[in-house]
DNA sequence: GTGCGAGCCA
DNA sequence: TAATGATGGA
DNA sequence: TCCATCATTATGGCTCGCAC
């Protein structure tokens, strides 16, 4: 638990009878600024993280304004002062930065059997284990680094090795502390940024009033917000964060449980639905319990995660190129909707591979309009029996990728791959389960250069127009 | 002001 | 983000 | 046979920069 600062006059029943600025020396101001910062940090913690404020909003605002005034009048503005959350100059672009350690994604499935197989593999490799279990948040993850207990930087996941430095934007998030309490010298943590459902709805109402397009769903609103170059806009959007992992820490941590305890004790916001179990059955029950609560939560989740609690055992299990081998996400079943296939089209990829894609009557699946779904190859289309005009069940696999589940109502005819390439007209050949365009380079070249030529044409027009004007 | 591609998130 | 299929190792 | 890995394909929403 974060300690209450001692000998600070602005914690409980703050004295708001401030000295006249004209009567103060710079030393006086410095002292007061330090007390105010410490107090405001603490009040932020109580308000945003513990949800248990000890002063009213008006008193808070008074303290905040006093701090801003002193900083301005005496030239005491500092980067990690609470007053610096808001505002700042817009960036030209984001800098790319390396993570202290790679940020992997989790292996996952909706299938209970897969979860049991994961458990068997774990026990085969490292013996008896307990699992730390927690919800899987549907936001986007960032690395946040604290040095000497002070906020240093925040980096998006990117390709896992390095990402964009979005520090200025992340600093506007009230649930991200700028200073930590008794923190290790070096601490790099992973957290999930999200937009609370209520904030999302309020934001959309405001946007409608202003005649702007509402956002489609909280996740994309949050992801879009963090890509804003102007932190002032970010500051007005309701973002929040949960921290859940340590990437690097100068203090030894032995288990996932200790991770949560450490994060909490230094003032980082942690979700409280996590638990510890010894049996995989308990994890499966947990998933079903959380699934029932899903709609009542203030944030979107797309499943639950089990992590081997003991960190030595994790190291023993290691990782693959994409996932740690000691963790597994048990996802919720995707929402299934019915719609009609308007038409099956065939796309040609960079390598000349032909892929059938179903164009659908648009349906809304959990805040996303689905209007097309890949059918992978001819064999799969035939196995499913998808034809133009048939009624189908669609889901979003992993709540992301549209996928045709089954045909509900067939229609006339049968799909087959065209004999000639829909892009260049060359012959099409079969290679295993796939079809390829024999136009080879000339097809893909034509495909790519079509745009290049168009671009050249347009730019030469433009060039002609400009030189005409200047002449 | 609008539209489109690139590049990002999942 | 997911699914697929080829490939290579145990 | 089982498993992991790789390359390739695919979706939708969002912001930004640039062209018009």
Coordinates of C-alpha atoms (C1' of nucleotides) in Angstrom, one line a residue:
Chain A
X1 CA 0.0 0.0 0.0
X2 CA 1.2 3.5 -0.9
X3 CA 2.1 5.5 2.2
X4 CA 0.5 8.8 3.0
X5 CA 3.2 11.5 2.8
X6 CA 4.2 12.8 6.2
X7 CA 4.4 16.5 7.3
X8 CA 2.6 17.6 4.2
X9 CA 0.0 20.3 4.9
X10 CA -2.0 19.6 1.8
X11 CA -3.2 16.0 2.5
X12 CA -6.1 16.1 5.0
X13 CA -8.1 19.3 5.5
X14 CA -5.5 21.3 3.4
X15 CA -4.8 24.9 4.5
X16 CA -6.0 26.9 1.6
X17 CA -5.1 30.3 3.1
X18 CA -2.0 30.7 0.8
X19 CA 0.7 33.4 1.2
X20 CA 0.6 36.4 -1.1
X21 CA 2.9 35.7 -4.0
X22 CA 4.5 39.1 -3.7
X23 CA 5.6 38.3 -0.1
X24 CA 7.3 35.0 -1.1
X25 CA 11.0 34.3 -1.8
X26 CA 11.9 31.8 -4.5
X27 CA 13.0 29.4 -1.7
X28 CA 9.5 29.7 -0.1
X29 CA 7.9 29.0 -3.4
X30 CA 10.2 25.9 -4.0
X31 CA 9.2 24.4 -0.7
X32 CA 5.5 25.0 -1.3
X33 CA 5.7 23.6 -4.8
X34 CA 7.3 20.4 -3.6
X35 CA 4.6 19.9 -1.0
X36 CA 1.9 20.6 -3.5
X37 CA 3.3 18.2 -6.0
X38 CA 3.6 15.5 -3.5
X39 CA 0.1 16.1 -2.2
X40 CA -1.5 16.2 -5.7
X41 CA 0.3 13.0 -6.7
X42 CA -1.1 11.4 -3.6
X43 CA -4.6 12.8 -4.2
X44 CA -4.4 11.5 -7.8
X45 CA -3.5 8.1 -6.4
X46 CA -6.4 8.1 -4.0
X47 CA -8.8 9.3 -6.6
X48 CA -7.8 7.4 -9.7
X49 CA -6.3 4.3 -8.4
X50 CA -7.8 3.6 -5.0
X51 CA -11.1 5.3 -5.8
X52 CA -11.1 6.7 -2.3
X53 CA -10.4 10.5 -2.3
X54 CA -10.0 12.4 1.0
X55 CA -10.6 15.9 -0.4
X56 CA -13.3 17.4 -2.6
X57 CA -12.8 18.2 -6.3
X58 CA -13.0 21.9 -5.5
X59 CA -10.2 21.7 -3.0
X60 CA -8.2 19.6 -5.4
X61 CA -8.6 22.2 -8.1
X62 CA -7.6 24.9 -5.7
X63 CA -4.3 23.1 -4.9
X64 CA -3.7 22.4 -8.5
X65 CA -4.2 26.0 -9.6
X66 CA -2.0 27.2 -6.8
X67 CA 0.8 24.9 -7.9
X68 CA 0.4 26.0 -11.5
X69 CA 0.6 29.7 -10.4
X70 CA 3.7 29.2 -8.3
X71 CA 5.4 27.2 -11.1
X72 CA 4.6 30.0 -13.6
X73 CA 5.5 33.0 -11.3
X74 CA 8.8 31.5 -10.1
X75 CA 9.9 29.6 -13.2
X76 CA 9.6 26.2 -11.4
X77 CA 8.0 24.1 -14.2
X78 CA 9.3 20.6 -14.3
X79 CA 8.7 17.8 -16.7
X80 CA 7.0 15.4 -14.3
X81 CA 5.0 17.9 -12.4
X82 CA 1.3 17.1 -12.3
X83 CA 0.6 20.3 -14.1
X84 CA 2.5 18.9 -17.1
X85 CA 0.0 16.1 -17.8
X86 CA -2.1 18.4 -19.9
X87 CA -0.9 20.3 -22.9
X88 CA 2.5 20.4 -24.5
X89 CA 3.5 21.1 -28.0
X90 CA 2.3 18.7 -30.7
X91 CA 4.9 16.3 -32.1
X92 CA 6.0 16.2 -35.8
X93 CA 6.1 12.4 -35.6
X94 CA 6.8 9.6 -33.1
X95 CA 10.3 8.4 -32.5
X96 CA 10.9 4.7 -32.7
X97 CA 12.5 3.1 -29.6
X98 CA 13.6 -0.3 -28.5
X99 CA 11.9 -2.1 -25.7
X100 CA 14.0 -3.2 -22.7
X101 CA 12.8 -6.7 -23.5
X102 CA 10.7 -8.0 -26.3
X103 CA 6.9 -7.7 -25.9
X104 CA 5.4 -11.0 -27.1
X105 CA 1.8 -11.8 -27.7
X106 CA 0.0 -14.7 -26.1
X107 CA -0.9 -18.1 -27.5
X108 CA -4.6 -18.5 -27.3
X109 CA -7.7 -20.5 -28.1
X110 CA -11.4 -20.6 -27.5
X111 CA -11.2 -24.3 -27.1
X112 CA -11.2 -25.9 -23.6
X113 CA -9.3 -28.9 -25.0
X114 CA -6.5 -26.6 -26.1
X115 CA -6.3 -25.1 -22.6
X116 CA -6.0 -28.6 -21.1
X117 CA -3.2 -29.5 -23.6
X118 CA -1.4 -26.4 -22.5
X119 CA -1.7 -27.5 -18.9
X120 CA -0.4 -31.0 -19.7
X121 CA 2.6 -29.6 -21.5
X122 CA 3.4 -27.3 -18.6
X123 CA 3.2 -30.1 -16.1
X124 CA 5.2 -32.4 -18.3
X125 CA 8.0 -29.9 -18.6
X126 CA 8.2 -28.3 -15.1
X127 CA 6.1 -30.4 -12.8
X128 CA 3.5 -29.1 -10.4
X129 CA 2.6 -25.5 -10.9
X130 CA 0.1 -22.9 -9.8
X131 CA -1.3 -20.4 -12.2
X132 CA -1.8 -16.7 -11.8
X133 CA -5.0 -15.9 -13.7
X134 CA -6.4 -12.6 -14.9
X135 CA -8.7 -11.1 -17.5
X136 CA -7.3 -10.4 -20.9
X137 CA -8.0 -6.7 -21.7
X138 CA -9.1 -5.7 -25.1
X139 CA -7.1 -2.5 -25.5
X140 CA -3.6 -2.1 -26.6
X141 CA -0.4 -2.7 -24.8
X142 CA 2.5 -0.3 -23.9
X143 CA 5.7 -0.5 -22.1
X144 CA 6.1 2.2 -19.4
X145 CA 9.5 2.8 -18.0
X146 CA 10.2 4.5 -14.6
X147 CA 13.7 5.5 -13.6
X148 CA 14.4 6.4 -10.0
X149 CA 10.6 6.3 -9.5
X150 CA 9.9 8.9 -12.1
X151 CA 8.0 8.4 -15.4
X152 CA 10.6 8.1 -18.2
X153 CA 8.9 6.9 -21.3
X154 CA 6.0 4.9 -22.8
X155 CA 6.4 2.8 -26.0
X156 CA 3.8 1.1 -28.1
X157 CA 4.2 -2.7 -28.8
X158 CA 5.1 -2.2 -32.4
X159 CA 6.7 -5.3 -33.8
X160 CA 7.5 -6.6 -30.3
X161 CA 11.1 -5.4 -30.4
X162 CA 10.6 -1.7 -30.8
X163 CA 7.7 0.7 -31.0
X164 CA 6.6 4.3 -31.1
X165 CA 7.5 6.6 -28.2
X166 CA 4.1 7.9 -27.1
X167 CA 5.3 9.3 -23.8
X168 CA 3.6 12.7 -24.1
X169 CA 0.3 11.1 -24.8
X170 CA 0.5 8.5 -22.1
X171 CA 1.5 11.1 -19.5
X172 CA -2.0 12.7 -20.0
X173 CA -3.6 9.5 -18.7
X174 CA -4.6 10.2 -15.1
X175 CA -4.2 6.6 -14.0
X176 CA -0.5 6.6 -15.1
X177 CA 1.5 8.0 -12.1
X178 CA 4.3 10.4 -13.0
X179 CA 6.0 9.5 -9.7
X180 CA 6.1 6.3 -7.8
X181 CA 6.3 5.5 -4.1
X182 CA 9.5 3.7 -3.0
X183 CA 10.0 2.3 -6.5
X184 CA 13.0 0.2 -7.7
X185 CA 15.7 2.2 -9.5
X186 CA 14.8 0.7 -12.8
X187 CA 11.3 -0.5 -13.5
X188 CA 9.8 -1.3 -16.9
X189 CA 6.2 -2.5 -16.8
X190 CA 3.7 -3.6 -19.4
X191 CA 0.2 -2.3 -19.2
X192 CA -3.0 -2.2 -21.3
X193 CA -4.4 1.2 -22.3
X194 CA -8.2 1.2 -22.8
X195 CA -11.1 3.5 -23.0
X196 CA -13.7 2.8 -20.2
X197 CA -17.1 2.0 -21.7
X198 CA -18.9 4.9 -20.0
X199 CA -16.2 7.4 -21.1
X200 CA -16.5 6.0 -24.6
X201 CA -20.3 6.6 -24.7
X202 CA -20.0 10.2 -23.3
X203 CA -17.2 11.0 -25.8
X204 CA -19.4 9.8 -28.7
X205 CA -22.4 11.9 -27.5
X206 CA -20.1 14.9 -27.4
X207 CA -18.9 14.1 -30.9
X208 CA -22.4 13.8 -32.2
X209 CA -23.3 17.1 -30.7
X210 CA -20.3 18.7 -32.5
X211 CA -21.4 17.0 -35.7
X212 CA -18.4 14.7 -35.7
X213 CA -18.5 11.0 -36.5
X214 CA -18.7 8.8 -33.4
X215 CA -16.1 6.2 -32.8
X216 CA -17.0 2.6 -33.7
X217 CA -15.8 0.9 -30.5
X218 CA -13.7 1.7 -27.4
X219 CA -10.7 -0.3 -28.6
X220 CA -10.2 1.6 -31.8
X221 CA -11.1 4.9 -30.2
X222 CA -8.3 4.2 -27.7
X223 CA -5.8 3.1 -30.3
X224 CA -6.6 6.0 -32.5
X225 CA -6.3 8.5 -29.6
X226 CA -2.8 7.3 -28.8
X227 CA -1.7 8.0 -32.4
X228 CA -2.6 11.7 -32.0
X229 CA 0.4 13.9 -32.4
X230 CA -1.2 16.6 -30.3
X231 CA -1.3 15.6 -26.6
X232 CA -3.9 18.2 -25.9
X233 CA -6.4 16.2 -27.7
X234 CA -5.3 13.0 -25.9
X235 CA -5.8 14.8 -22.6
X236 CA -9.5 15.3 -23.4
X237 CA -10.1 11.6 -24.2
X238 CA -11.0 9.3 -21.4
X239 CA -8.2 6.8 -21.4
X240 CA -7.1 4.5 -18.5
X241 CA -4.6 1.7 -17.9
X242 CA -4.1 -1.6 -16.1
X243 CA -0.5 -2.7 -15.4
X244 CA 0.1 -6.5 -15.4
X245 CA 3.7 -7.4 -16.1
X246 CA 7.3 -6.5 -15.4
X247 CA 9.7 -6.4 -18.4
X248 CA 12.6 -5.4 -16.3
X249 CA 13.2 -4.5 -12.7
X250 CA 16.2 -3.8 -10.5
X251 CA 14.5 -5.6 -7.7
X252 CA 14.0 -9.4 -7.8
X253 CA 10.5 -10.6 -8.3
X254 CA 9.9 -14.3 -8.0
X255 CA 6.2 -14.8 -8.9
X256 CA 3.4 -13.2 -10.8
X257 CA 1.7 -12.6 -7.5
X258 CA 4.7 -10.7 -6.2
X259 CA 4.5 -8.7 -9.4
X260 CA 1.0 -7.6 -8.7
X261 CA 1.9 -6.8 -5.1
X262 CA 4.9 -4.8 -6.0
X263 CA 3.1 -2.8 -8.7
X264 CA 0.3 -2.1 -6.3
X265 CA 2.6 -1.1 -3.4
X266 CA 4.4 1.5 -5.5
X267 CA 1.1 3.0 -6.8
X268 CA 0.6 1.4 -10.2
X269 CA -3.0 0.5 -11.1
X270 CA -3.7 -3.2 -11.2
X271 CA -6.9 -5.0 -12.1
X272 CA -8.4 -6.7 -9.0
X273 CA -10.0 -9.7 -10.7
X274 CA -6.8 -11.7 -10.7
X275 CA -6.5 -14.9 -8.7
X276 CA -4.2 -17.9 -8.0
X277 CA -5.2 -21.5 -8.8
X278 CA -3.5 -24.9 -8.6
X279 CA -5.7 -26.8 -11.0
X280 CA -6.6 -26.1 -14.6
X281 CA -10.2 -26.9 -13.8
X282 CA -10.3 -23.8 -11.6
X283 CA -9.0 -21.7 -14.5
X284 CA -11.7 -23.0 -16.7
X285 CA -14.4 -22.2 -14.0
X286 CA -12.8 -18.8 -13.6
X287 CA -13.2 -18.1 -17.3
X288 CA -16.9 -19.0 -17.2
X289 CA -17.4 -16.8 -14.2
X290 CA -15.7 -13.8 -15.8
X291 CA -17.6 -14.4 -19.0
X292 CA -20.8 -13.9 -17.1
X293 CA -19.6 -10.6 -15.6
X294 CA -18.3 -9.4 -18.9
X295 CA -21.1 -6.9 -19.7
X296 CA -21.0 -5.3 -16.3
X297 CA -17.3 -4.5 -16.4
X298 CA -16.2 -1.0 -17.2
X299 CA -13.8 -2.3 -19.8
X300 CA -13.8 -4.7 -22.7
X301 CA -12.1 -8.1 -22.3
X302 CA -11.8 -10.9 -24.8
X303 CA -10.8 -13.8 -22.6
X304 CA -8.8 -14.7 -19.6
X305 CA -5.1 -15.6 -19.2
X306 CA -3.3 -18.2 -17.2
X307 CA 0.4 -17.6 -16.4
X308 CA 2.7 -20.0 -14.6
X309 CA 3.1 -18.2 -11.3
X310 CA 6.7 -19.1 -10.6
X311 CA 9.1 -17.1 -12.6
X312 CA 12.0 -19.6 -12.4
X313 CA 9.7 -22.2 -14.0
X314 CA 8.8 -19.7 -16.7
X315 CA 12.5 -19.3 -17.6
X316 CA 12.8 -23.0 -17.8
X317 CA 10.0 -23.2 -20.3
X318 CA 11.2 -20.3 -22.4
X319 CA 9.5 -18.9 -25.4
X320 CA 8.8 -19.4 -29.1
X321 CA 9.4 -16.6 -31.6
X322 CA 6.0 -15.3 -31.0
X323 CA 4.7 -16.4 -27.6
X324 CA 6.0 -17.2 -24.1
X325 CA 5.4 -21.0 -23.6
X326 CA 4.3 -20.5 -20.0
X327 CA 1.2 -18.5 -20.6
X328 CA -2.1 -19.2 -22.4
X329 CA -5.2 -17.1 -23.2
X330 CA -8.5 -18.8 -23.0
X331 CA -10.7 -16.7 -25.2
X332 CA -14.4 -16.1 -25.1
X333 CA -16.4 -17.6 -28.0
X334 CA -16.9 -15.0 -30.7
X335 CA -20.3 -13.5 -31.4
X336 CA -21.9 -15.1 -34.5
X337 CA -24.1 -13.2 -36.9
X338 CA -26.0 -14.2 -40.0
X339 CA -25.8 -12.4 -43.3
X340 CA -25.9 -13.0 -47.0
X341 CA -23.0 -13.5 -49.4
X342 CA -23.4 -11.0 -52.2
X343 CA -20.6 -12.3 -54.3
X344 CA -17.4 -14.2 -54.1
X345 CA -14.5 -12.4 -55.7
X346 CA -11.0 -13.5 -56.3
X347 CA -8.0 -11.4 -55.3
X348 CA -4.5 -11.8 -56.5
X349 CA -1.7 -11.3 -54.0
X350 CA 1.9 -10.1 -54.5
X351 CA 3.1 -13.6 -55.3
X352 CA 0.3 -14.4 -57.8
X353 CA -1.7 -16.5 -55.3
X354 CA -5.4 -16.3 -56.0
X355 CA -7.6 -16.0 -52.9
X356 CA -11.4 -16.1 -52.9
X357 CA -13.1 -13.5 -50.7
X358 CA -16.8 -13.3 -49.8
X359 CA -18.4 -9.9 -50.1
X360 CA -21.2 -9.8 -47.6
X361 CA -24.2 -7.7 -46.8
X362 CA -22.7 -5.6 -44.0
X363 CA -23.4 -6.8 -40.4
X364 CA -22.4 -5.2 -37.2
X365 CA -20.5 -7.6 -35.0
X366 CA -19.5 -6.0 -31.7
X367 CA -19.1 -2.5 -32.9
X368 CA -17.4 -3.4 -36.2
X369 CA -19.1 -3.5 -39.6
X370 CA -18.2 -6.7 -41.4
X371 CA -18.6 -6.7 -45.1
X372 CA -15.9 -9.2 -46.4
X373 CA -14.4 -12.4 -45.2
X374 CA -11.6 -14.4 -46.6
X375 CA -12.3 -17.9 -47.9
X376 CA -8.6 -18.9 -48.1
X377 CA -8.8 -21.3 -51.1
X378 CA -11.1 -23.2 -53.4
X379 CA -11.2 -26.3 -51.3
X380 CA -12.5 -24.4 -48.3
X381 CA -15.2 -22.7 -50.3
X382 CA -16.4 -26.0 -51.6
X383 CA -16.3 -27.7 -48.3
X384 CA -18.4 -25.0 -46.7
X385 CA -20.6 -24.9 -49.8
X386 CA -20.5 -21.1 -50.0
X387 CA -22.0 -19.6 -53.2
X388 CA -23.2 -16.3 -54.4
X389 CA -26.4 -15.4 -52.5
X390 CA -26.1 -18.1 -49.8
X391 CA -27.0 -17.2 -46.2
X392 CA -24.1 -17.7 -43.8
X393 CA -23.0 -17.5 -40.2
X394 CA -20.1 -15.1 -39.7
X395 CA -17.9 -14.6 -36.7
X396 CA -14.9 -12.6 -35.9
X397 CA -12.2 -15.1 -35.1
X398 CA -10.5 -13.9 -31.9
X399 CA -12.9 -11.0 -32.1
X400 CA -10.8 -9.6 -35.0
X401 CA -10.8 -11.5 -38.3
X402 CA -14.1 -12.1 -40.1
X403 CA -14.6 -15.7 -40.9
X404 CA -17.4 -17.7 -42.4
X405 CA -18.5 -20.4 -40.0
X406 CA -21.1 -22.3 -42.0
X407 CA -23.7 -22.0 -44.6
X408 CA -27.3 -21.7 -43.3
X409 CA -29.1 -21.6 -46.6
X410 CA -27.6 -22.6 -49.8
X411 CA -28.3 -21.0 -53.2
X412 CA -27.9 -22.1 -56.7
X413 CA -24.6 -23.0 -58.4
X414 CA -21.2 -23.8 -57.2
X415 CA -18.0 -21.7 -56.9
X416 CA -15.0 -22.5 -58.9
X417 CA -11.7 -20.7 -59.5
X418 CA -11.5 -18.8 -62.7
X419 CA -9.3 -20.3 -65.5
X420 CA -7.8 -16.9 -66.2
X421 CA -6.3 -14.4 -63.8
X422 CA -8.8 -11.7 -62.8
X423 CA -6.0 -9.1 -62.8
X424 CA -3.9 -9.8 -66.0
X425 CA -5.9 -12.5 -67.8
X426 CA -3.0 -15.0 -67.9
X427 CA -3.7 -18.7 -67.4
X428 CA -4.3 -20.0 -63.9
X429 CA -2.5 -23.2 -62.6
X430 CA -3.2 -25.3 -59.5
X431 CA -0.5 -25.9 -57.0
X432 CA -1.7 -28.1 -54.2
X433 CA -4.6 -26.3 -52.5
X434 CA -3.8 -23.0 -54.1
X435 CA -4.2 -21.5 -57.5
X436 CA -1.6 -19.2 -59.0
X437 CA -1.5 -16.7 -61.9
X438 CA 1.0 -17.8 -64.5
X439 CA 1.5 -14.1 -65.5
X440 CA 4.1 -14.3 -62.7
X441 CA 6.2 -11.2 -62.5
X442 CA 4.4 -9.5 -65.4
X443 CA 1.1 -9.9 -63.5
X444 CA 2.3 -8.6 -60.2
X445 CA 4.4 -6.1 -62.1
X446 CA 1.4 -4.9 -63.9
X447 CA -0.5 -4.9 -60.7
X448 CA 2.0 -2.7 -59.0
X449 CA 3.0 -0.6 -61.9
X450 CA -0.6 0.1 -62.8
X451 CA -0.7 2.4 -59.8
X452 CA 2.8 3.7 -60.4
X453 CA 1.9 4.6 -64.0
X454 CA -1.3 6.2 -62.9
X455 CA 0.7 8.1 -60.3
X456 CA 3.2 9.2 -62.9
X457 CA 0.4 10.3 -65.2
X458 CA -1.3 12.3 -62.5
X459 CA 2.0 13.9 -61.4
X460 CA 3.0 14.8 -65.0
X461 CA -0.4 16.4 -65.5
X462 CA 0.2 18.4 -62.3
X463 CA 3.7 19.2 -63.3
X464 CA 2.4 20.5 -66.7
X465 CA -0.2 22.6 -65.0
X466 CA 2.3 24.1 -62.6
X467 CA 4.9 24.9 -65.2
X468 CA 2.2 26.3 -67.3
X469 CA 1.2 28.6 -64.5
X470 CA 4.7 29.7 -63.6
X471 CA 5.6 30.3 -67.3
Chain B
dG1 C1' -13.0 20.6 -47.1
dT2 C1' -12.5 15.8 -49.1
dG3 C1' -10.5 11.7 -50.5
dC4 C1' -7.0 8.3 -50.6
dG5 C1' -2.8 5.6 -49.3
dA6 C1' 0.5 4.4 -45.8
dG7 C1' 1.2 2.9 -41.5
dC8 C1' -0.4 1.8 -37.1
dC9 C1' -3.5 -0.8 -33.5
dA10 C1' -5.9 -5.4 -32.5
Chain C
dT1 C1' -5.3 -9.6 -35.0
dA2 C1' -6.4 -15.1 -37.3
dA3 C1' -6.1 -19.2 -40.5
dT4 C1' -3.6 -21.8 -43.8
dG5 C1' -0.2 -24.9 -45.6
dA6 C1' 4.7 -25.9 -46.3
dT7 C1' 8.7 -27.2 -43.9
dG8 C1' 11.9 -28.9 -40.6
dG9 C1' 13.1 -31.1 -36.2
dA10 C1' 12.4 -34.4 -32.4
Chain D
dT1 C1' 3.3 -38.1 -35.6
dC2 C1' 3.5 -34.0 -33.1
dC3 C1' 5.1 -29.6 -32.6
dA4 C1' 6.8 -25.1 -33.7
dT5 C1' 8.0 -21.8 -37.2
dC6 C1' 7.7 -19.2 -41.3
dA7 C1' 5.6 -16.8 -45.1
dT8 C1' 1.5 -15.6 -46.9
dT9 C1' -3.0 -14.3 -47.1
dA10 C1' -6.8 -11.9 -45.1
dT11 C1' -10.3 -7.5 -41.9
dG12 C1' -11.7 -3.0 -39.9
dG13 C1' -11.0 1.4 -37.6
dC14 C1' -8.2 5.1 -36.8
dT15 C1' -4.6 9.2 -37.7
dC16 C1' -1.6 11.6 -40.6
dG17 C1' 0.2 13.7 -44.7
dC18 C1' -0.5 14.9 -49.2
dA19 C1' -3.0 16.0 -53.3
dC20 C1' -6.7 18.3 -55.3

